[in-house]
Amino acid sequence: MQLTSYETASEMMQSLSAQIASELSAAIALRGRACLAVPGGSTPGPLFDLLSQAVLDWANVTVMLTDERWVPTDSPRSNTGLIKNRLLVNSASAARYIALYAPGLDHVGGARALSQQVAPN
């Protein structure tokens, strides 16, 4: 494994954004679509800002969270708000988003609904 060091966090985020965009483009070229699972919290926000501007076929990208609090999506504690405000904007607004939280369901029902959304066709 090769280690890469960066002078600044901004430089690291730019490199990571370019790498993710490249891998998404390669997956789309190979399979016609790609999935991007991302964490919540404030740490990935700067990465999302950069990635949202990447030029790629966002209409064939599905985005979902790896973690979420079981709160409505308009709650300040919801990671969905972060994704919608910082990643699913600019070029990335064409991406499909699968939310982990399902209004009107408890976490068990929500897990079932989510399983149906992500099951292969």
CSV table of N, CA, C and O in Angstrom, one decimal:
chain,number,residue,atom,x,y,z
A,1,MET,N,0.8,-1.2,0.0
A,1,MET,CA,0.0,0.0,0.0
A,1,MET,C,0.9,1.2,0.0
A,1,MET,O,1.9,1.3,0.7
A,2,GLN,N,0.5,2.2,-0.8
A,2,GLN,CA,1.3,3.4,-0.9
A,2,GLN,C,0.6,4.5,0.0
A,2,GLN,O,-0.6,4.7,-0.1
A,3,LEU,N,1.4,5.1,0.8
A,3,LEU,CA,0.9,6.2,1.6
A,3,LEU,C,1.1,7.5,0.9
A,3,LEU,O,2.1,7.8,0.2
A,4,THR,N,0.1,8.4,1.0
A,4,THR,CA,0.2,9.7,0.4
A,4,THR,C,0.0,10.7,1.5
A,4,THR,O,-0.9,10.6,2.3
A,5,SER,N,0.8,11.7,1.5
A,5,SER,CA,0.7,12.8,2.4
A,5,SER,C,0.3,14.1,1.7
A,5,SER,O,0.6,14.3,0.5
A,6,TYR,N,-0.4,14.9,2.4
A,6,TYR,CA,-0.9,16.2,1.8
A,6,TYR,C,-0.5,17.3,2.7
A,6,TYR,O,-0.4,17.2,3.9
A,7,GLU,N,-0.2,18.5,2.1
A,7,GLU,CA,0.2,19.7,2.8
A,7,GLU,C,-1.0,20.2,3.6
A,7,GLU,O,-0.8,20.8,4.7
A,8,THR,N,-2.2,20.1,3.0
A,8,THR,CA,-3.4,20.7,3.7
A,8,THR,C,-4.6,19.8,3.6
A,8,THR,O,-4.6,18.9,2.7
A,9,ALA,N,-5.5,20.0,4.4
A,9,ALA,CA,-6.8,19.2,4.4
A,9,ALA,C,-7.5,19.5,3.1
A,9,ALA,O,-8.1,18.6,2.5
A,10,SER,N,-7.4,20.7,2.6
A,10,SER,CA,-8.1,21.0,1.3
A,10,SER,C,-7.5,20.2,0.2
A,10,SER,O,-8.2,19.7,-0.7
A,11,GLU,N,-6.2,20.1,0.2
A,11,GLU,CA,-5.5,19.3,-0.9
A,11,GLU,C,-6.0,17.9,-0.8
A,11,GLU,O,-6.2,17.2,-1.8
A,12,MET,N,-6.1,17.3,0.4
A,12,MET,CA,-6.5,16.0,0.6
A,12,MET,C,-7.9,15.8,0.1
A,12,MET,O,-8.2,14.8,-0.6
A,13,MET,N,-8.8,16.7,0.4
A,13,MET,CA,-10.2,16.6,0.0
A,13,MET,C,-10.3,16.7,-1.6
A,13,MET,O,-11.1,16.0,-2.2
A,14,GLN,N,-9.5,17.5,-2.2
A,14,GLN,CA,-9.5,17.6,-3.6
A,14,GLN,C,-9.1,16.3,-4.3
A,14,GLN,O,-9.7,15.9,-5.3
A,15,SER,N,-8.0,15.7,-3.8
A,15,SER,CA,-7.5,14.5,-4.3
A,15,SER,C,-8.6,13.4,-4.1
A,15,SER,O,-8.8,12.6,-5.0
A,16,LEU,N,-9.2,13.3,-2.9
A,16,LEU,CA,-10.2,12.3,-2.6
A,16,LEU,C,-11.4,12.5,-3.5
A,16,LEU,O,-11.9,11.5,-4.0
A,17,SER,N,-11.8,13.7,-3.7
A,17,SER,CA,-13.0,14.0,-4.6
A,17,SER,C,-12.7,13.5,-6.0
A,17,SER,O,-13.5,12.8,-6.6
A,18,ALA,N,-11.5,13.8,-6.5
A,18,ALA,CA,-11.1,13.3,-7.9
A,18,ALA,C,-11.1,11.8,-8.0
A,18,ALA,O,-11.5,11.2,-9.0
A,19,GLN,N,-10.6,11.1,-6.9
A,19,GLN,CA,-10.5,9.7,-6.9
A,19,GLN,C,-11.9,9.1,-6.9
A,19,GLN,O,-12.2,8.1,-7.6
A,20,ILE,N,-12.8,9.6,-6.1
A,20,ILE,CA,-14.2,9.1,-6.0
A,20,ILE,C,-14.9,9.3,-7.3
A,20,ILE,O,-15.5,8.4,-7.8
A,21,ALA,N,-14.7,10.5,-7.9
A,21,ALA,CA,-15.4,10.8,-9.2
A,21,ALA,C,-14.9,9.8,-10.3
A,21,ALA,O,-15.6,9.3,-11.1
A,22,SER,N,-13.6,9.5,-10.2
A,22,SER,CA,-13.0,8.6,-11.2
A,22,SER,C,-13.6,7.2,-11.1
A,22,SER,O,-13.9,6.5,-12.0
A,23,GLU,N,-13.7,6.8,-9.8
A,23,GLU,CA,-14.2,5.4,-9.6
A,23,GLU,C,-15.7,5.3,-9.9
A,23,GLU,O,-16.1,4.3,-10.4
A,24,LEU,N,-16.4,6.4,-9.6
A,24,LEU,CA,-17.9,6.4,-10.0
A,24,LEU,C,-18.0,6.3,-11.5
A,24,LEU,O,-18.8,5.6,-12.1
A,25,SER,N,-17.2,7.1,-12.2
A,25,SER,CA,-17.2,7.1,-13.7
A,25,SER,C,-16.9,5.7,-14.3
A,25,SER,O,-17.5,5.3,-15.2
A,26,ALA,N,-15.9,5.1,-13.7
A,26,ALA,CA,-15.5,3.8,-14.1
A,26,ALA,C,-16.6,2.7,-13.9
A,26,ALA,O,-16.8,1.9,-14.8
A,27,ALA,N,-17.2,2.8,-12.8
A,27,ALA,CA,-18.4,1.9,-12.5
A,27,ALA,C,-19.5,2.1,-13.4
A,27,ALA,O,-20.1,1.2,-13.9
A,28,ILE,N,-19.8,3.4,-13.8
A,28,ILE,CA,-20.9,3.7,-14.7
A,28,ILE,C,-20.5,3.1,-16.1
A,28,ILE,O,-21.3,2.5,-16.8
A,29,ALA,N,-19.3,3.3,-16.5
A,29,ALA,CA,-18.8,2.8,-17.8
A,29,ALA,C,-18.9,1.3,-17.9
A,29,ALA,O,-19.3,0.7,-18.9
A,30,LEU,N,-18.6,0.6,-16.8
A,30,LEU,CA,-18.6,-0.8,-16.7
A,30,LEU,C,-20.0,-1.4,-16.6
A,30,LEU,O,-20.4,-2.4,-17.3
A,31,ARG,N,-20.8,-0.8,-15.7
A,31,ARG,CA,-22.1,-1.4,-15.3
A,31,ARG,C,-23.3,-0.6,-15.7
A,31,ARG,O,-24.5,-1.0,-15.5
A,32,GLY,N,-23.1,0.7,-16.1
A,32,GLY,CA,-24.2,1.6,-16.4
A,32,GLY,C,-24.7,2.3,-15.2
A,32,GLY,O,-25.6,3.2,-15.4
A,33,ARG,N,-24.2,2.1,-14.1
A,33,ARG,CA,-24.6,2.8,-12.8
A,33,ARG,C,-23.6,2.6,-11.8
A,33,ARG,O,-22.7,1.7,-11.8
A,34,ALA,N,-23.7,3.4,-10.7
A,34,ALA,CA,-22.8,3.3,-9.6
A,34,ALA,C,-23.6,3.6,-8.3
A,34,ALA,O,-24.6,4.3,-8.4
A,35,CYS,N,-23.1,3.2,-7.2
A,35,CYS,CA,-23.7,3.5,-5.9
A,35,CYS,C,-22.6,4.1,-5.0
A,35,CYS,O,-21.4,3.6,-5.0
A,36,LEU,N,-22.9,5.1,-4.3
A,36,LEU,CA,-22.0,5.8,-3.4
A,36,LEU,C,-22.6,5.8,-2.0
A,36,LEU,O,-23.6,6.5,-1.8
A,37,ALA,N,-22.0,5.1,-1.1
A,37,ALA,CA,-22.4,5.1,0.3
A,37,ALA,C,-21.5,6.0,1.1
A,37,ALA,O,-20.3,5.8,1.1
A,38,VAL,N,-22.1,7.0,1.8
A,38,VAL,CA,-21.3,8.0,2.5
A,38,VAL,C,-21.7,8.1,3.9
A,38,VAL,O,-22.8,7.8,4.3
A,39,PRO,N,-20.7,8.5,4.8
A,39,PRO,CA,-21.0,8.7,6.2
A,39,PRO,C,-21.7,10.1,6.4
A,39,PRO,O,-21.6,11.0,5.5
A,40,GLY,N,-22.3,10.2,7.5
A,40,GLY,CA,-22.9,11.5,7.9
A,40,GLY,C,-21.9,12.2,8.8
A,40,GLY,O,-20.7,11.9,8.8
A,41,GLY,N,-22.4,13.2,9.5
A,41,GLY,CA,-21.5,14.0,10.3
A,41,GLY,C,-20.9,15.2,9.6
A,41,GLY,O,-21.1,15.3,8.4
A,42,SER,N,-20.2,16.0,10.3
A,42,SER,CA,-19.7,17.2,9.7
A,42,SER,C,-18.4,17.0,8.9
A,42,SER,O,-18.0,17.8,8.0
A,43,THR,N,-17.6,15.9,9.2
A,43,THR,CA,-16.3,15.7,8.6
A,43,THR,C,-16.3,15.6,7.1
A,43,THR,O,-15.5,16.3,6.4
A,44,PRO,N,-17.3,14.9,6.5
A,44,PRO,CA,-17.2,14.8,5.0
A,44,PRO,C,-17.8,16.0,4.3
A,44,PRO,O,-17.8,16.1,3.0
A,45,GLY,N,-18.3,17.0,5.0
A,45,GLY,CA,-18.9,18.2,4.3
A,45,GLY,C,-18.1,18.8,3.3
A,45,GLY,O,-18.5,19.0,2.1
A,46,PRO,N,-16.8,19.1,3.5
A,46,PRO,CA,-15.9,19.7,2.5
A,46,PRO,C,-15.7,18.8,1.3
A,46,PRO,O,-15.7,19.3,0.1
A,47,LEU,N,-15.7,17.5,1.5
A,47,LEU,CA,-15.6,16.6,0.4
A,47,LEU,C,-16.8,16.6,-0.4
A,47,LEU,O,-16.8,16.7,-1.7
A,48,PHE,N,-18.0,16.7,0.2
A,48,PHE,CA,-19.3,16.7,-0.5
A,48,PHE,C,-19.3,18.0,-1.4
A,48,PHE,O,-19.8,17.9,-2.5
A,49,ASP,N,-18.9,19.1,-0.8
A,49,ASP,CA,-18.9,20.4,-1.6
A,49,ASP,C,-18.1,20.2,-2.9
A,49,ASP,O,-18.6,20.7,-4.0
A,50,LEU,N,-17.0,19.6,-2.9
A,50,LEU,CA,-16.2,19.4,-4.1
A,50,LEU,C,-16.8,18.3,-5.0
A,50,LEU,O,-16.9,18.5,-6.2
A,51,LEU,N,-17.2,17.2,-4.4
A,51,LEU,CA,-17.7,16.1,-5.2
A,51,LEU,C,-19.0,16.5,-5.9
A,51,LEU,O,-19.2,16.1,-7.1
A,52,SER,N,-19.8,17.4,-5.3
A,52,SER,CA,-21.0,17.8,-6.0
A,52,SER,C,-20.8,18.5,-7.3
A,52,SER,O,-21.7,18.6,-8.1
A,53,GLN,N,-19.6,19.0,-7.5
A,53,GLN,CA,-19.3,19.7,-8.7
A,53,GLN,C,-18.6,18.8,-9.8
A,53,GLN,O,-18.3,19.3,-10.9
A,54,ALA,N,-18.3,17.6,-9.5
A,54,ALA,CA,-17.7,16.7,-10.4
A,54,ALA,C,-18.5,16.5,-11.6
A,54,ALA,O,-19.7,16.3,-11.6
A,55,VAL,N,-17.8,16.4,-12.8
A,55,VAL,CA,-18.5,16.2,-14.0
A,55,VAL,C,-18.5,14.7,-14.3
A,55,VAL,O,-17.5,14.1,-14.6
A,56,LEU,N,-19.7,14.1,-14.1
A,56,LEU,CA,-19.9,12.7,-14.4
A,56,LEU,C,-21.4,12.5,-14.5
A,56,LEU,O,-22.2,13.4,-14.3
A,57,ASP,N,-21.8,11.3,-14.9
A,57,ASP,CA,-23.2,11.0,-15.2
A,57,ASP,C,-23.9,10.7,-13.9
A,57,ASP,O,-24.3,9.6,-13.6
A,58,TRP,N,-24.2,11.8,-13.2
A,58,TRP,CA,-24.8,11.7,-11.9
A,58,TRP,C,-26.2,11.0,-11.9
A,58,TRP,O,-26.7,10.4,-11.0
A,59,ALA,N,-26.9,11.1,-13.1
A,59,ALA,CA,-28.2,10.5,-13.2
A,59,ALA,C,-28.1,9.0,-13.0
A,59,ALA,O,-29.1,8.3,-12.7
A,60,ASN,N,-26.9,8.4,-13.2
A,60,ASN,CA,-26.7,7.0,-13.0
A,60,ASN,C,-26.0,6.6,-11.7
A,60,ASN,O,-25.4,5.6,-11.6
A,61,VAL,N,-26.1,7.6,-10.7
A,61,VAL,CA,-25.4,7.3,-9.4
A,61,VAL,C,-26.5,7.3,-8.4
A,61,VAL,O,-27.4,8.2,-8.3
A,62,THR,N,-26.5,6.3,-7.5
A,62,THR,CA,-27.4,6.3,-6.3
A,62,THR,C,-26.5,6.6,-5.1
A,62,THR,O,-25.5,6.0,-4.9
A,63,VAL,N,-27.0,7.5,-4.3
A,63,VAL,CA,-26.3,7.9,-3.1
A,63,VAL,C,-27.1,7.4,-1.9
A,63,VAL,O,-28.4,7.6,-1.9
A,64,MET,N,-26.5,6.9,-0.9
A,64,MET,CA,-27.1,6.6,0.4
A,64,MET,C,-26.1,6.7,1.5
A,64,MET,O,-24.9,6.8,1.3
A,65,LEU,N,-26.7,6.9,2.7
A,65,LEU,CA,-25.9,7.1,3.9
A,65,LEU,C,-25.5,5.7,4.5
A,65,LEU,O,-26.2,4.7,4.3
A,66,THR,N,-24.4,5.7,5.2
A,66,THR,CA,-24.0,4.5,5.9
A,66,THR,C,-24.5,4.6,7.3
A,66,THR,O,-24.5,3.5,8.0
A,67,ASP,N,-24.9,5.7,7.8
A,67,ASP,CA,-25.5,5.9,9.1
A,67,ASP,C,-26.5,7.0,9.1
A,67,ASP,O,-26.4,8.0,8.4
A,68,GLU,N,-27.5,6.9,10.0
A,68,GLU,CA,-28.5,8.0,10.1
A,68,GLU,C,-29.1,7.8,11.5
A,68,GLU,O,-29.2,6.7,12.0
A,69,ARG,N,-29.6,8.9,12.0
A,69,ARG,CA,-30.3,8.9,13.2
A,69,ARG,C,-31.8,8.8,12.8
A,69,ARG,O,-32.2,9.2,11.8
A,70,TRP,N,-32.6,8.1,13.7
A,70,TRP,CA,-34.0,7.9,13.3
A,70,TRP,C,-34.8,9.1,13.7
A,70,TRP,O,-35.6,9.1,14.6
A,71,VAL,N,-34.6,10.1,12.9
A,71,VAL,CA,-35.3,11.4,13.1
A,71,VAL,C,-35.8,11.9,11.7
A,71,VAL,O,-35.2,11.5,10.7
A,72,PRO,N,-36.8,12.7,11.7
A,72,PRO,CA,-37.3,13.2,10.4
A,72,PRO,C,-36.2,13.9,9.7
A,72,PRO,O,-35.3,14.5,10.3
A,73,THR,N,-36.2,13.9,8.3
A,73,THR,CA,-35.2,14.5,7.5
A,73,THR,C,-35.0,16.0,7.7
A,73,THR,O,-33.9,16.5,7.3
A,74,ASP,N,-36.0,16.7,8.2
A,74,ASP,CA,-35.8,18.1,8.4
A,74,ASP,C,-35.3,18.4,9.8
A,74,ASP,O,-35.0,19.6,10.1
A,75,SER,N,-35.0,17.4,10.6
A,75,SER,CA,-34.3,17.6,11.9
A,75,SER,C,-32.9,18.1,11.7
A,75,SER,O,-32.2,17.5,10.8
A,76,PRO,N,-32.4,19.0,12.5
A,76,PRO,CA,-31.0,19.4,12.4
A,76,PRO,C,-30.1,18.2,12.8
A,76,PRO,O,-28.9,18.2,12.4
A,77,ARG,N,-30.6,17.1,13.4
A,77,ARG,CA,-29.8,16.0,13.7
A,77,ARG,C,-29.7,15.0,12.5
A,77,ARG,O,-29.0,14.0,12.6
A,78,SER,N,-30.5,15.2,11.5
A,78,SER,CA,-30.5,14.3,10.4
A,78,SER,C,-29.3,14.4,9.4
A,78,SER,O,-29.0,15.5,9.0
A,79,ASN,N,-28.7,13.3,9.1
A,79,ASN,CA,-27.6,13.3,8.2
A,79,ASN,C,-28.1,13.5,6.7
A,79,ASN,O,-27.4,14.0,5.9
A,80,THR,N,-29.4,13.2,6.5
A,80,THR,CA,-30.0,13.5,5.2
A,80,THR,C,-29.9,14.9,4.8
A,80,THR,O,-29.6,15.3,3.6
A,81,GLY,N,-30.1,15.8,5.8
A,81,GLY,CA,-30.0,17.2,5.5
A,81,GLY,C,-28.6,17.6,5.0
A,81,GLY,O,-28.5,18.4,4.0
A,82,LEU,N,-27.6,17.1,5.6
A,82,LEU,CA,-26.2,17.3,5.2
A,82,LEU,C,-26.1,16.9,3.7
A,82,LEU,O,-25.5,17.6,2.9
A,83,ILE,N,-26.5,15.7,3.4
A,83,ILE,CA,-26.4,15.1,2.0
A,83,ILE,C,-27.1,16.0,1.0
A,83,ILE,O,-26.6,16.3,0.0
A,84,LYS,N,-28.4,16.4,1.4
A,84,LYS,CA,-29.2,17.2,0.4
A,84,LYS,C,-28.6,18.6,0.3
A,84,LYS,O,-28.7,19.1,-0.8
A,85,ASN,N,-28.0,19.1,1.3
A,85,ASN,CA,-27.5,20.5,1.2
A,85,ASN,C,-26.1,20.6,0.7
A,85,ASN,O,-25.7,21.7,0.2
A,86,ARG,N,-25.3,19.6,0.8
A,86,ARG,CA,-23.9,19.7,0.5
A,86,ARG,C,-23.4,18.7,-0.6
A,86,ARG,O,-22.4,19.0,-1.3
A,87,LEU,N,-24.1,17.6,-0.8
A,87,LEU,CA,-23.7,16.7,-1.9
A,87,LEU,C,-24.7,16.7,-3.1
A,87,LEU,O,-24.3,16.8,-4.2
A,88,LEU,N,-25.9,16.7,-2.8
A,88,LEU,CA,-26.9,16.6,-3.9
A,88,LEU,C,-27.3,17.9,-4.4
A,88,LEU,O,-28.5,18.3,-4.6
A,89,VAL,N,-26.3,18.7,-4.7
A,89,VAL,CA,-26.5,20.1,-5.3
A,89,VAL,C,-25.6,20.1,-6.5
A,89,VAL,O,-24.8,19.2,-6.8
A,90,ASN,N,-25.6,21.2,-7.2
A,90,ASN,CA,-24.7,21.4,-8.4
A,90,ASN,C,-24.9,20.2,-9.4
A,90,ASN,O,-26.0,19.8,-9.6
A,91,SER,N,-23.9,19.7,-9.9
A,91,SER,CA,-24.0,18.6,-10.9
A,91,SER,C,-24.6,17.4,-10.3
A,91,SER,O,-25.3,16.6,-10.9
A,92,ALA,N,-24.3,17.1,-9.0
A,92,ALA,CA,-24.8,15.9,-8.3
A,92,ALA,C,-26.3,15.9,-8.0
A,92,ALA,O,-26.8,14.9,-7.5
A,93,SER,N,-27.0,17.0,-8.3
A,93,SER,CA,-28.4,17.1,-8.0
A,93,SER,C,-29.2,16.1,-8.9
A,93,SER,O,-30.3,15.7,-8.5
A,94,ALA,N,-28.6,15.5,-9.9
A,94,ALA,CA,-29.2,14.5,-10.7
A,94,ALA,C,-29.2,13.1,-10.1
A,94,ALA,O,-29.8,12.2,-10.6
A,95,ALA,N,-28.4,12.9,-9.1
A,95,ALA,CA,-28.2,11.6,-8.5
A,95,ALA,C,-29.5,11.2,-7.8
A,95,ALA,O,-30.3,12.0,-7.3
A,96,ARG,N,-29.7,9.9,-7.7
A,96,ARG,CA,-30.8,9.3,-6.9
A,96,ARG,C,-30.4,9.2,-5.5
A,96,ARG,O,-29.2,8.7,-5.2
A,97,TYR,N,-31.2,9.5,-4.5
A,97,TYR,CA,-30.9,9.4,-3.1
A,97,TYR,C,-31.9,8.4,-2.4
A,97,TYR,O,-33.1,8.5,-2.6
A,98,ILE,N,-31.3,7.5,-1.7
A,98,ILE,CA,-32.1,6.6,-0.9
A,98,ILE,C,-31.9,6.9,0.6
A,98,ILE,O,-30.8,6.8,1.1
A,99,ALA,N,-32.9,7.4,1.2
A,99,ALA,CA,-32.9,7.8,2.6
A,99,ALA,C,-33.0,6.5,3.5
A,99,ALA,O,-33.7,5.6,3.2
A,100,LEU,N,-32.3,6.5,4.6
A,100,LEU,CA,-32.4,5.5,5.6
A,100,LEU,C,-33.6,5.6,6.4
A,100,LEU,O,-34.3,4.7,6.8
A,101,TYR,N,-34.0,6.9,6.8
A,101,TYR,CA,-35.2,7.2,7.6
A,101,TYR,C,-36.4,7.1,6.7
A,101,TYR,O,-36.4,7.6,5.6
A,102,ALA,N,-37.5,6.4,7.2
A,102,ALA,CA,-38.7,6.4,6.5
A,102,ALA,C,-39.8,6.9,7.4
A,102,ALA,O,-40.2,6.3,8.4
A,103,PRO,N,-40.4,8.1,7.0
A,103,PRO,CA,-41.5,8.7,7.8
A,103,PRO,C,-42.6,7.7,8.0
A,103,PRO,O,-43.0,7.0,7.1
A,104,GLY,N,-43.2,7.7,9.2
A,104,GLY,CA,-44.3,6.9,9.5
A,104,GLY,C,-44.0,5.4,9.8
A,104,GLY,O,-44.9,4.6,10.1
A,105,LEU,N,-42.8,5.0,9.7
A,105,LEU,CA,-42.4,3.7,10.1
A,105,LEU,C,-41.4,3.7,11.3
A,105,LEU,O,-40.7,4.7,11.5
A,106,ASP,N,-41.4,2.6,12.0
A,106,ASP,CA,-40.4,2.5,13.1
A,106,ASP,C,-39.2,1.9,12.4
A,106,ASP,O,-39.1,1.7,11.2
A,107,HIS,N,-38.1,1.8,13.2
A,107,HIS,CA,-36.8,1.4,12.6
A,107,HIS,C,-36.9,0.0,11.9
A,107,HIS,O,-36.2,-0.3,10.9
A,108,VAL,N,-37.7,-0.9,12.4
A,108,VAL,CA,-37.8,-2.3,11.8
A,108,VAL,C,-38.5,-2.2,10.5
A,108,VAL,O,-38.1,-2.7,9.5
A,109,GLY,N,-39.6,-1.4,10.4
A,109,GLY,CA,-40.3,-1.2,9.1
A,109,GLY,C,-39.5,-0.5,8.1
A,109,GLY,O,-39.5,-0.7,6.9
A,110,GLY,N,-38.8,0.5,8.7
A,110,GLY,CA,-37.9,1.3,7.8
A,110,GLY,C,-36.8,0.4,7.2
A,110,GLY,O,-36.4,0.6,6.0
A,111,ALA,N,-36.3,-0.5,8.0
A,111,ALA,CA,-35.2,-1.4,7.5
A,111,ALA,C,-35.8,-2.3,6.4
A,111,ALA,O,-35.1,-2.6,5.3
A,112,ARG,N,-37.0,-2.8,6.5
A,112,ARG,CA,-37.7,-3.6,5.5
A,112,ARG,C,-37.8,-2.8,4.2
A,112,ARG,O,-37.6,-3.2,3.1
A,113,ALA,N,-38.3,-1.5,4.4
A,113,ALA,CA,-38.5,-0.7,3.2
A,113,ALA,C,-37.2,-0.4,2.5
A,113,ALA,O,-37.1,-0.4,1.3
A,114,LEU,N,-36.2,-0.1,3.3
A,114,LEU,CA,-34.9,0.1,2.7
A,114,LEU,C,-34.3,-1.1,1.9
A,114,LEU,O,-33.8,-1.0,0.8
A,115,SER,N,-34.5,-2.3,2.5
A,115,SER,CA,-34.1,-3.5,1.8
A,115,SER,C,-34.7,-3.6,0.4
A,115,SER,O,-34.1,-4.1,-0.5
A,116,GLN,N,-36.0,-3.3,0.4
A,116,GLN,CA,-36.7,-3.4,-0.9
A,116,GLN,C,-36.1,-2.4,-1.9
A,116,GLN,O,-36.0,-2.6,-3.1
A,117,GLN,N,-35.8,-1.2,-1.4
A,117,GLN,CA,-35.2,-0.2,-2.3
A,117,GLN,C,-33.8,-0.5,-2.9
A,117,GLN,O,-33.5,-0.1,-4.0
A,118,VAL,N,-33.0,-1.2,-2.1
A,118,VAL,CA,-31.7,-1.5,-2.5
A,118,VAL,C,-31.5,-2.9,-3.1
A,118,VAL,O,-30.4,-3.2,-3.6
A,119,ALA,N,-32.5,-3.7,-3.1
A,119,ALA,CA,-32.4,-5.0,-3.7
A,119,ALA,C,-32.2,-4.9,-5.2
A,119,ALA,O,-32.7,-4.1,-5.9
A,120,PRO,N,-31.3,-5.8,-5.7
A,120,PRO,CA,-31.0,-5.8,-7.1
A,120,PRO,C,-32.3,-6.2,-7.9
A,120,PRO,O,-33.1,-6.9,-7.4
A,121,ASN,N,-32.4,-5.6,-9.1
A,121,ASN,CA,-33.6,-5.8,-9.9
A,121,ASN,C,-33.6,-7.2,-10.5
A,121,ASN,O,-32.6,-7.8,-10.9
